[in-house]
Amino acid sequence: MAFLTKLKWILGISLVFLLIAATNLVDRSNFVQVKESVMTIYEDRLVVKDLILDMYKDMQKKKVAILTEDQQFFTQDNQAVNRNLSTLIERYEATKLT
């Protein structure tokens, strides 16, 4: 084989190798973006649903106490429920998509 033929083969194989490496890097960054998107969706949608459900349960406790005129709830449990609601609201505000 002549020198120019060998050089063409080397350049061709090198070009194919570089193309494969570049494609791999692009795919890797795309997978990272997809992973971050899935994590964000999980944290901001599914976790928020649980937070809203917990807030609803605490509000229902307050509603039942008001309707039944439960003085024991207001003297003992109301402050704890209020603190829990404040914590849940802070966690809700910390999410990105809501």
CSV table of C-alpha atoms in Angstrom, one decimal:
chain,number,residue,atom,x,y,z
A,1,MET,CA,0.0,0.0,0.0
A,2,ALA,CA,1.2,3.4,-0.8
A,3,PHE,CA,1.7,6.0,1.9
A,4,LEU,CA,-1.2,8.1,0.8
A,5,THR,CA,-3.6,5.1,0.9
A,6,LYS,CA,-2.5,4.3,4.5
A,7,LEU,CA,-2.9,8.0,5.5
A,8,LYS,CA,-6.4,8.0,4.0
A,9,TRP,CA,-7.3,4.8,6.0
A,10,ILE,CA,-5.9,6.3,9.2
A,11,LEU,CA,-7.7,9.6,8.8
A,12,GLY,CA,-11.0,7.7,7.9
A,13,ILE,CA,-10.8,5.5,10.9
A,14,SER,CA,-9.8,8.4,13.2
A,15,LEU,CA,-12.8,10.4,11.8
A,16,VAL,CA,-15.2,7.5,12.5
A,17,PHE,CA,-13.8,7.2,16.1
A,18,LEU,CA,-14.1,10.9,16.8
A,19,LEU,CA,-17.7,10.8,15.4
A,20,ILE,CA,-18.6,8.0,17.8
A,21,ALA,CA,-17.0,9.7,20.7
A,22,ALA,CA,-18.8,13.0,20.0
A,23,THR,CA,-22.1,11.1,19.7
A,24,ASN,CA,-21.5,9.4,23.0
A,25,LEU,CA,-20.8,12.7,24.7
A,26,VAL,CA,-24.0,14.2,23.3
A,27,ASP,CA,-26.1,11.2,24.4
A,28,ARG,CA,-24.6,11.3,27.9
A,29,SER,CA,-25.6,15.0,28.4
A,30,ASN,CA,-29.1,14.2,27.1
A,31,PHE,CA,-29.4,11.3,29.6
A,32,VAL,CA,-28.4,13.7,32.4
A,33,GLN,CA,-31.0,16.2,31.3
A,34,VAL,CA,-33.7,13.5,31.2
A,35,LYS,CA,-32.7,12.2,34.6
A,36,GLU,CA,-32.9,15.7,36.1
A,37,SER,CA,-36.3,16.3,34.5
A,38,VAL,CA,-37.7,13.1,35.9
A,39,MET,CA,-36.4,13.9,39.4
A,40,THR,CA,-37.9,17.4,39.2
A,41,ILE,CA,-41.2,16.0,38.1
A,42,TYR,CA,-41.1,13.5,40.9
A,43,GLU,CA,-40.2,16.1,43.5
A,44,ASP,CA,-42.6,18.7,42.3
A,45,ARG,CA,-45.6,16.7,41.5
A,46,LEU,CA,-45.8,13.5,43.5
A,47,VAL,CA,-44.3,14.9,46.6
A,48,VAL,CA,-46.5,18.0,46.4
A,49,LYS,CA,-49.6,15.7,46.2
A,50,ASP,CA,-48.6,14.2,49.5
A,51,LEU,CA,-48.0,17.6,51.0
A,52,ILE,CA,-51.4,18.8,49.9
A,53,LEU,CA,-53.0,15.6,51.3
A,54,ASP,CA,-51.3,16.1,54.7
A,55,MET,CA,-52.4,19.8,54.7
A,56,TYR,CA,-56.0,18.7,54.0
A,57,LYS,CA,-55.9,16.2,56.8
A,58,ASP,CA,-54.8,18.8,59.3
A,59,MET,CA,-57.4,21.2,58.1
A,60,GLN,CA,-60.0,18.5,58.5
A,61,LYS,CA,-58.9,18.0,62.1
A,62,LYS,CA,-59.4,21.7,62.7
A,63,LYS,CA,-62.8,21.6,61.0
A,64,VAL,CA,-64.0,18.7,63.1
A,65,ALA,CA,-62.8,20.4,66.3
A,66,ILE,CA,-64.7,23.6,65.4
A,67,LEU,CA,-67.9,21.7,64.5
A,68,THR,CA,-67.8,19.6,67.6
A,69,GLU,CA,-66.7,22.5,69.8
A,70,ASP,CA,-63.8,20.5,71.1
A,71,GLN,CA,-62.1,22.7,73.6
A,72,GLN,CA,-59.5,20.1,74.4
A,73,PHE,CA,-58.2,20.2,70.8
A,74,PHE,CA,-57.8,24.0,71.0
A,75,THR,CA,-56.0,23.9,74.3
A,76,GLN,CA,-53.7,20.9,73.5
A,77,ASP,CA,-53.4,20.0,69.8
A,78,ASN,CA,-54.1,23.2,67.9
A,79,GLN,CA,-50.5,24.6,68.2
A,80,ALA,CA,-49.0,21.3,67.0
A,81,VAL,CA,-51.3,21.2,64.0
A,82,ASN,CA,-50.5,24.9,63.2
A,83,ARG,CA,-46.8,24.1,63.4
A,84,ASN,CA,-47.2,21.1,61.1
A,85,LEU,CA,-49.2,23.2,58.6
A,86,SER,CA,-46.5,25.8,58.6
A,87,THR,CA,-43.8,23.2,57.9
A,88,LEU,CA,-45.9,21.7,55.1
A,89,ILE,CA,-46.4,25.1,53.5
A,90,GLU,CA,-42.7,25.9,53.7
A,91,ARG,CA,-41.9,22.5,52.0
A,92,TYR,CA,-44.6,23.3,49.4
A,93,GLU,CA,-43.1,26.7,48.7
A,94,ALA,CA,-39.6,25.2,48.2
A,95,THR,CA,-40.7,23.1,45.2
A,96,LYS,CA,-39.8,24.5,41.7
A,97,LEU,CA,-42.9,24.0,39.6
A,98,THR,CA,-45.5,25.1,42.1
